[in-house]
Amino acid sequence: MTWNGYEFDEGYKPEGFEEWAHDQVNGGYAFYLRGKYVLDDTGIEIEQQGDDDDLYIFCPRTEEVFDADQKEVFGEGTTKIMCSSGYRMHTDPACPRERYCGRTCRLLNAVYSYGQSINRTDDFAFYQRTDRGMMLRAFSYTVRYEGEKYELRRCGVGMFTEWLRIFYNADRTTEIWSRLRNNYHPYSGYFPTIQWEWRKKRLYQQYATFKVYSEDLTGTLLEGYAKYFDRTESYMDNAVKRAVLLIAMFRTPALKEVIKSGYDGIVEDYVHSLVAERPKIRNAVRGGAKSIKQFFGFELSKLNRLTAKQKAGLKFGDMKGLKLLIENGVAVTGETLTMSRNYKFESLCVLYEGKALREVLKYLRRQKIAASAAASDYMDYIGQIMALHLDVTDRSIVFPKDFQAAHNRYSKLLEYERTQELCKKFTDQAKKLRFACFRQGDLSLRVIRTPAELKIWAKRFRNCAAGRADRVASGRSLMCVIVNVHKPKAPYFMLEYDLQGRTIVECRGYENRKTEKDDPAAEEFCGKWLNFIEQRGATLAGKKKAGLAA
């Protein structure tokens, strides 16, 4: 037949394929409708009991009923049932001791009861010739067992449904056609369904897997490619990955040389990019790269200092760092490779290039800094000396004799300066808002004036208010404490006022155990304080603007 420009035998199936697929799916079970007689001549009846998902098994010889969970029997797990000769697994095609047990075997003579039909499904594929080369066809094979009286060894009714066609053409082109669609259910999650219409796909969509009947491709277009299955068996470990590996080798001829050179991690990443949506990897390789230099973007001899294990462990994420090393004349070794994997290595290469970068990396190696953290530690250090406005051209500063000691020293100095800056802003803001202090009866509200004072009160109240110093410094909030004038150091309530929203964000007591609404006196005091603010200047925000204008 002719289908989308291809000629092939649509009814073709390799000899033995159907029997092989049936043996893979069929479990050899028999089922009986619940509530009906199992054997008319014995009058034995299985009672209706238990859940619908229970599978009841009756042994006529011992007149014993025992049950097994349907999901265990027909799912990925296996259920074992005791028989006179030991354990017998449901999924085995036949009992190995059946010839010895004969009519005494509990399983051979057992009667299974289930109230509805059950389907068992699996996916299988085979390779087939076309007029333009080869193709892979994948089928979903379903065996249906009806809930009626059948013999124990009944095979069930099987049906093949084709859902995938991958074409490998002599002109190195490939096409993927599929009928699968991925659906989503809020309770069961994602699940694939087979549609009526064939659709051409840009990538292989791994909604379902399959087993291949035979991967012996001798005498076909794929013979020269199939030999790479053995070279990649450690990571191309199933039929789906190997089918996509063929697509990758057709699209990128240089991939053969990459496999031969032992770059297993890079090959695996690239093949996976043709399965999942990972465009960064696909875009990193020039389409149709015929040489290994085109594939990597540099001479492979640059990686000769790496061991075979290090080469196999390379990933596509390492390619950018490797190119930066090579472009700047840095020898690629295990240590420099580890450095290039750091998330700040690219920023380091922007700051230093060529000879300067080589000098920095040499310095970091002498300082015995862990290679995995060297780039980020050094970039943090450079950021510190720039924030402190130190001379970045002074070699004694850029390359200190003891890097770790200098790093720690500048960290403390920078923290101190930032603390001083925060303290000044906090104090200036508190001075502008000091008019908010208020007293009514035995209660007094004080504006907190410095970050140190905020820490003291946070410690007294046992809360985390000390972390809100930046809000005050930026002019967003006002921090106050409400105390009893007879016990001025005892914690009563701490209050945060939003200057923009003109509301009390929160007012909490000791250890945040209560709010002002839990204390009538505090609630009344807060209400009067808000009225006091309105009378003094309309709003605190307006007062702040007036002060700035003056």
XYZ file of C-alpha atoms in Angstrom:
550
model
C 0.000 0.000 0.000
C 1.004 3.657 -0.390
C 0.781 5.748 2.770
C 1.989 9.382 2.955
C 4.521 8.774 0.179
C 5.756 5.418 1.518
C 5.076 1.980 0.088
C 4.969 -0.973 2.470
C 2.845 -4.009 3.322
C 0.399 -2.789 5.956
C -0.767 -6.321 6.784
C 2.769 -7.612 7.331
C 3.786 -9.044 10.695
C 6.958 -11.087 11.232
C 6.529 -14.813 11.634
C 5.858 -15.620 15.265
C 5.219 -11.980 16.252
C 1.549 -12.436 17.124
C 2.197 -15.563 19.198
C 5.104 -13.822 20.959
C 2.995 -10.773 21.816
C 0.118 -12.966 22.996
C 2.393 -14.955 25.292
C 3.697 -11.677 26.755
C 0.202 -10.441 27.628
C -1.877 -13.546 28.267
C -1.868 -14.812 31.831
C -3.989 -17.907 31.274
C -6.783 -16.936 33.652
C -10.417 -18.034 33.732
C -13.215 -15.878 35.154
C -16.774 -16.584 36.262
C -19.596 -14.185 36.869
C -20.196 -13.554 40.528
C -23.232 -15.323 41.949
C -23.463 -18.033 39.245
C -22.764 -21.739 39.632
C -19.156 -22.605 39.062
C -19.765 -26.186 37.990
C -23.339 -27.170 37.216
C -22.733 -30.815 37.990
C -21.407 -30.116 41.494
C -23.822 -27.421 42.566
C -21.006 -25.416 44.127
C -21.717 -21.700 44.237
C -19.357 -18.845 45.047
C -20.937 -16.404 47.445
C -21.123 -12.708 46.674
C -18.888 -11.113 49.244
C -16.140 -8.539 49.618
C -15.246 -5.653 47.360
C -15.678 -5.574 43.598
C -11.912 -5.441 43.174
C -11.426 -8.805 44.880
C -10.738 -11.866 42.738
C -12.157 -15.054 44.291
C -10.499 -18.377 43.541
C -12.175 -21.690 44.390
C -10.459 -25.084 44.471
C -12.962 -27.931 43.854
C -10.632 -30.557 45.333
C -10.261 -28.901 48.712
C -13.539 -26.929 48.467
C -11.561 -23.899 49.592
C -12.109 -20.270 48.577
C -9.169 -17.846 48.754
C -8.908 -14.347 47.330
C -6.312 -12.100 45.693
C -6.361 -8.419 44.889
C -7.085 -7.767 41.214
C -4.490 -4.983 40.976
C -1.793 -7.287 42.311
C -2.723 -10.036 39.873
C -2.975 -7.858 36.771
C -0.669 -5.015 37.703
C 3.094 -4.770 37.840
C 3.281 -6.811 41.022
C 2.850 -10.560 41.144
C 0.753 -12.608 43.516
C 1.768 -16.089 44.618
C -0.783 -18.721 45.593
C 0.217 -21.780 47.597
C -0.231 -25.094 45.841
C 0.717 -28.635 46.796
C 4.130 -28.288 45.122
C 5.087 -24.869 46.469
C 4.490 -21.362 45.180
C 2.978 -20.723 41.759
C 2.992 -17.202 40.293
C -0.053 -15.956 38.378
C 2.109 -14.444 35.671
C 3.911 -17.678 34.816
C 2.647 -19.130 31.496
C 2.384 -22.615 32.984
C 3.123 -24.383 36.245
C 6.487 -26.202 35.909
C 5.260 -29.072 38.095
C 1.870 -29.421 36.442
C 2.794 -32.728 34.770
C 3.484 -34.250 38.193
C 0.496 -32.858 40.051
C -2.125 -33.604 37.408
C -5.638 -33.405 38.782
C -4.454 -32.778 42.327
C -3.057 -29.305 41.473
C -5.108 -26.612 43.140
C -4.340 -24.111 40.391
C -4.959 -26.432 37.455
C -8.390 -27.311 38.808
C -9.201 -23.954 40.358
C -12.138 -21.858 39.235
C -11.743 -18.085 39.111
C -14.645 -15.729 39.675
C -14.828 -12.093 38.640
C -17.837 -9.920 38.053
C -16.718 -8.137 34.877
C -14.395 -8.468 31.918
C -10.727 -7.641 32.381
C -8.293 -6.331 29.758
C -4.546 -6.786 29.802
C -2.529 -4.559 27.467
C 1.085 -4.150 26.428
C 2.924 -2.499 23.528
C 5.077 -4.284 20.949
C 6.963 -3.268 17.804
C 8.945 -4.634 14.878
C 11.113 -3.313 12.057
C 9.868 -3.580 8.449
C 11.176 -2.680 4.989
C 9.716 0.149 2.898
C 10.435 1.350 -0.620
C 12.612 4.139 0.830
C 14.375 2.213 3.569
C 13.102 0.880 6.905
C 10.366 1.647 9.386
C 9.440 0.754 12.950
C 5.802 -0.007 13.718
C 4.469 -0.119 17.280
C 1.192 -1.780 18.293
C -0.866 -1.883 21.431
C -1.992 -5.486 22.005
C -4.999 -6.036 24.262
C -6.256 -9.400 25.511
C -9.825 -9.329 26.752
C -11.133 -11.857 29.262
C -14.909 -11.986 29.568
C -16.602 -12.657 32.867
C -18.180 -15.956 31.803
C -17.515 -19.684 32.145
C -14.339 -20.704 30.358
C -11.633 -23.267 30.872
C -8.786 -22.262 33.137
C -6.239 -22.107 30.304
C -8.392 -19.874 28.131
C -6.214 -17.517 26.057
C -8.629 -14.608 25.803
C -9.453 -12.529 22.723
C -6.539 -10.410 21.456
C -6.518 -7.313 19.237
C -3.646 -5.263 17.742
C -3.941 -1.456 17.440
C -1.105 0.362 15.655
C -0.120 3.746 17.088
C 3.445 4.551 15.965
C 5.373 4.590 12.669
C 8.994 5.768 12.487
C 10.553 5.920 9.018
C 14.313 5.666 8.430
C 15.050 6.596 4.809
C 18.069 5.971 2.587
C 18.569 9.735 2.110
C 19.172 10.087 5.895
C 15.786 11.674 6.538
C 13.441 10.447 9.258
C 9.752 10.906 9.974
C 7.703 10.157 13.078
C 3.963 9.523 12.821
C 1.858 8.777 15.877
C -1.740 8.333 16.980
C -1.005 8.758 20.674
C -2.243 11.676 22.678
C -1.382 12.488 26.271
C -4.441 13.277 28.400
C -4.770 14.517 31.943
C -7.263 13.655 34.649
C -7.184 15.517 37.986
C -7.465 12.259 39.929
C -5.476 9.748 37.873
C -2.895 12.110 36.318
C -1.524 11.781 32.759
C -2.489 8.830 30.604
C -2.117 8.085 26.844
C -4.993 7.374 24.469
C -4.982 6.256 20.827
C -6.718 8.619 18.398
C -8.130 7.844 14.961
C -5.983 10.357 13.091
C -2.277 9.944 12.370
C -0.200 13.048 13.118
C 3.364 13.863 12.111
C 5.581 14.628 15.111
C 8.755 16.672 15.319
C 10.026 14.660 18.291
C 9.318 11.221 19.649
C 6.704 11.699 22.368
C 7.357 9.103 25.019
C 3.784 8.651 26.206
C 4.145 4.870 25.991
C 6.953 2.349 25.693
C 7.204 -0.805 23.627
C 9.162 -4.041 23.257
C 10.731 -4.916 19.898
C 10.231 -8.442 18.546
C 13.680 -8.619 16.970
C 16.523 -6.133 16.601
C 18.410 -8.306 14.121
C 18.697 -5.820 11.244
C 21.196 -7.777 9.150
C 20.865 -7.070 5.442
C 18.792 -3.921 5.936
C 19.481 -0.194 5.741
C 19.896 -0.145 9.532
C 22.540 -2.878 9.702
C 25.440 -0.429 9.997
C 23.647 1.508 12.729
C 22.503 -1.464 14.807
C 26.083 -2.354 15.733
C 26.096 0.722 17.973
C 23.428 -0.897 20.158
C 26.140 -2.972 21.853
C 28.370 0.077 22.390
C 25.554 1.982 24.122
C 23.795 -0.853 25.959
C 24.736 0.569 29.377
C 22.513 3.644 28.900
C 20.393 2.900 25.796
C 18.834 0.083 27.797
C 15.410 -0.333 26.191
C 13.876 -0.598 22.725
C 12.465 2.950 22.751
C 15.842 4.562 23.464
C 17.506 2.456 20.772
C 14.849 3.432 18.208
C 15.442 7.114 19.020
C 19.213 6.510 18.899
C 18.736 5.469 15.270
C 16.892 8.757 14.608
C 19.746 10.700 16.223
C 22.402 8.928 14.129
C 20.420 9.573 10.944
C 20.047 13.283 11.733
C 23.610 13.728 13.050
C 26.156 11.436 11.355
C 28.919 12.638 13.701
C 27.149 10.915 16.587
C 28.764 7.621 15.539
C 32.231 9.041 16.194
C 31.061 10.518 19.496
C 29.896 7.043 20.563
C 33.186 5.470 19.497
C 35.123 8.096 21.458
C 33.316 7.118 24.666
C 31.358 10.300 25.425
C 28.413 8.348 26.812
C 26.860 11.163 28.859
C 26.780 13.559 25.905
C 25.276 10.903 23.627
C 22.598 10.104 26.203
C 21.720 13.785 26.640
C 21.492 14.368 22.895
C 19.323 11.292 22.287
C 17.075 12.300 25.181
C 16.690 15.759 23.625
C 14.895 14.075 20.709
C 12.423 12.514 23.156
C 11.675 15.318 25.597
C 11.372 19.056 25.073
C 14.995 20.074 25.672
C 15.721 22.584 22.883
C 18.884 23.922 24.543
C 20.643 20.640 23.871
C 19.323 20.271 20.318
C 20.267 23.844 19.477
C 23.776 23.324 20.873
C 24.504 20.794 18.100
C 24.594 22.025 14.546
C 22.003 20.117 12.551
C 23.518 17.424 10.377
C 27.012 17.674 11.902
C 29.147 15.267 9.891
C 32.410 15.586 11.816
C 33.108 15.350 15.504
C 34.615 18.862 15.390
C 31.333 20.247 14.061
C 29.492 18.360 16.785
C 31.564 19.728 19.684
C 32.609 23.044 18.153
C 36.304 22.428 18.887
C 39.062 19.905 18.226
C 38.541 16.737 20.235
C 42.278 16.581 20.966
C 41.689 19.404 23.470
C 40.118 16.807 25.779
C 43.000 14.324 25.663
C 43.990 15.062 29.277
C 40.657 13.747 30.545
C 40.426 10.128 31.635
C 38.020 7.696 29.972
C 35.759 7.903 33.030
C 35.727 11.709 32.911
C 34.910 11.672 29.190
C 32.029 9.257 29.758
C 30.728 11.475 32.569
C 30.569 14.643 30.463
C 27.089 16.120 30.001
C 25.772 18.649 27.539
C 25.726 21.193 30.327
C 29.531 20.974 30.411
C 29.921 22.029 26.769
C 29.682 25.773 27.427
C 32.321 25.673 30.151
C 34.631 23.539 28.001
C 34.389 26.015 25.124
C 35.218 28.907 27.477
C 38.278 27.046 28.756
C 39.514 26.282 25.241
C 38.809 29.800 23.913
C 40.886 31.275 26.741
C 43.764 28.850 26.251
C 43.195 26.935 29.494
C 44.170 23.263 29.423
C 41.154 20.997 29.981
C 41.923 18.726 32.931
C 39.765 17.093 35.553
C 40.348 20.064 37.877
C 39.602 22.808 35.339
C 36.560 20.829 34.161
C 35.214 20.848 37.730
C 35.882 24.591 37.953
C 33.997 25.224 34.701
C 30.902 23.492 36.118
C 30.502 26.200 38.762
C 27.499 28.460 38.180
C 29.670 31.622 38.313
C 32.400 30.401 35.969
C 30.864 32.194 32.979
C 30.842 35.479 34.935
C 34.494 34.898 35.814
C 35.304 34.479 32.102
C 33.534 37.766 31.331
C 35.608 39.579 33.964
C 38.901 37.934 33.009
C 39.934 36.721 29.568
C 42.888 34.879 28.091
C 46.086 35.307 30.089
C 44.304 37.028 32.985
C 41.884 34.110 33.355
C 44.719 31.593 33.263
C 46.485 33.547 36.016
C 43.345 33.590 38.180
C 42.771 29.840 37.799
C 46.432 29.142 38.561
C 46.154 31.303 41.696
C 43.011 29.494 42.852
C 44.708 26.111 42.423
C 47.670 27.279 44.538
C 45.295 28.439 47.271
C 43.926 24.880 47.437
C 40.310 26.031 47.182
C 37.840 23.276 46.303
C 37.598 23.260 42.502
C 33.798 22.982 42.590
C 33.499 26.254 44.569
C 36.548 28.180 43.315
C 34.780 30.376 40.736
C 31.886 31.391 42.994
C 34.185 32.069 45.986
C 36.486 34.271 43.921
C 33.614 36.179 42.289
C 32.130 36.812 45.747
C 35.529 38.104 46.870
C 35.822 40.449 43.867
C 32.304 41.701 44.580
C 33.334 42.511 48.151
C 36.428 44.532 47.239
C 34.438 46.456 44.611
C 31.686 47.218 47.145
C 34.374 48.502 49.531
C 35.779 50.696 46.709
C 39.231 49.118 46.960
C 41.795 49.307 44.148
C 41.090 46.319 41.882
C 44.357 46.954 40.013
C 46.399 46.307 43.163
C 47.716 42.732 42.878
C 48.111 42.440 46.646
C 44.341 42.952 46.945
C 43.266 40.897 43.935
C 45.668 38.035 44.745
C 46.140 38.014 48.543
C 48.651 35.571 50.029
C 45.934 33.961 52.144
C 42.713 34.074 50.135
C 40.449 32.634 52.830
C 41.694 35.035 55.511
C 41.261 38.038 53.187
C 37.809 36.822 52.169
C 36.694 36.562 55.806
C 38.234 39.944 56.711
C 36.486 41.811 53.883
C 33.220 40.008 54.630
C 33.226 41.362 58.181
C 34.226 44.841 57.010
C 31.466 44.912 54.397
C 28.915 43.684 56.926
C 29.982 46.443 59.323
C 29.665 49.156 56.656
C 26.267 47.913 55.593
C 25.182 47.828 59.237
C 26.386 51.392 59.708
C 24.478 52.509 56.617
C 21.327 50.752 57.796
C 21.712 52.262 61.259
C 21.994 55.795 59.861
C 18.906 55.431 57.664
C 16.954 53.864 60.546
C 17.933 56.672 62.939
C 17.122 59.433 60.449
C 13.720 57.923 59.761
C 12.936 57.574 63.484
C 13.838 61.234 64.104
C 11.360 62.369 61.447
C 8.613 60.340 63.129
C 9.380 61.044 66.799
C 6.190 63.120 67.063
C 4.275 59.822 67.098
C 5.175 59.241 70.779
C 1.991 59.155 72.864
C 0.867 58.709 76.501
C -2.564 57.994 77.918
C -2.963 57.139 81.578
C -0.458 54.488 82.653
C 0.351 53.444 79.073
C 2.989 55.071 76.903
C 3.948 54.495 73.232
C 7.594 55.028 72.290
C 9.133 55.147 68.819
C 12.094 52.761 68.503
C 15.048 54.926 67.465
C 17.894 52.570 66.436
C 18.392 48.989 65.151
C 20.215 48.173 68.393
C 17.174 49.289 70.407
C 14.953 47.183 68.129
C 17.129 44.118 68.844
C 16.888 44.745 72.594
C 13.099 44.961 72.514
C 12.849 41.950 70.185
C 14.862 39.981 72.735
C 12.602 41.168 75.570
C 9.444 40.275 73.622
C 11.018 37.043 72.298
C 9.934 37.673 68.723
C 11.573 38.183 65.316
C 10.962 41.936 65.022
C 14.712 42.610 64.693
C 14.497 41.483 61.067
C 12.195 44.396 60.234
C 14.879 47.065 60.531
C 15.091 47.376 56.749
C 11.383 48.256 56.596
C 11.947 51.221 58.908
C 15.109 52.303 57.076
C 13.279 52.280 53.738
C 10.409 54.375 55.121
C 7.763 51.673 54.842
C 7.073 51.055 58.535
C 7.268 52.543 61.995
C 8.206 50.300 64.949
C 6.940 51.243 68.416
C 6.563 49.699 71.871
C 3.721 50.198 74.324
C 4.796 49.983 77.972
C 3.397 50.655 81.407
C 4.998 53.813 82.798
C 5.486 52.063 86.148
C 7.396 49.193 84.436
C 9.106 50.910 81.491
C 11.367 47.967 80.602
C 8.746 45.237 80.874
C 7.316 44.045 77.503
C 3.645 44.867 77.070
C 2.909 45.298 73.327
C 5.054 45.885 70.227
C 3.417 47.701 67.318
C 4.255 48.001 63.600
C 2.538 50.788 61.681
C 2.351 50.827 57.864
C 3.156 54.370 56.701
C 1.673 53.845 53.254
C -1.469 51.951 54.227
C -1.942 54.088 57.352
C -2.894 51.031 59.377
C -1.489 48.983 62.222
C 0.135 45.943 60.607
C 0.289 44.051 63.880
C 0.332 44.668 67.600
C 1.481 41.668 69.640
C 2.420 40.948 73.209
C 5.077 38.774 74.823
C 6.059 35.779 72.615
C 3.231 36.794 70.220
C 0.755 35.172 72.583
C -1.933 37.838 72.179
C -2.924 40.892 70.134
C -4.298 44.245 71.236
C -7.829 42.918 70.641
C -7.278 40.393 73.422
C -6.544 43.244 75.871
C -9.316 45.901 76.169
C -6.928 48.481 77.623
C -4.430 48.025 74.766
C -7.184 48.094 72.139
C -8.570 51.346 73.531
C -5.077 52.847 73.701
C -4.323 51.967 70.044
C -7.577 53.566 68.935
C -6.749 56.790 70.754
C -3.215 56.756 69.323
C -4.585 56.561 65.765
C -6.862 59.533 66.488
C -3.882 61.381 67.947
C -1.944 60.881 64.720
C -4.846 62.224 62.660
C -5.089 65.305 64.826
C -1.340 65.998 64.717
C -0.830 65.966 60.981
C -3.535 64.185 58.960
C -1.295 61.088 58.443
C 2.233 60.049 59.231
C 2.978 59.830 55.526
C 1.920 63.448 55.058
C 4.069 64.520 57.973
C 7.048 62.751 56.436
C 6.586 64.558 53.098
C 6.289 67.899 54.859
C 9.549 67.248 56.709
C 11.364 66.316 53.501
C 10.057 69.439 51.730
C 11.268 71.646 54.573
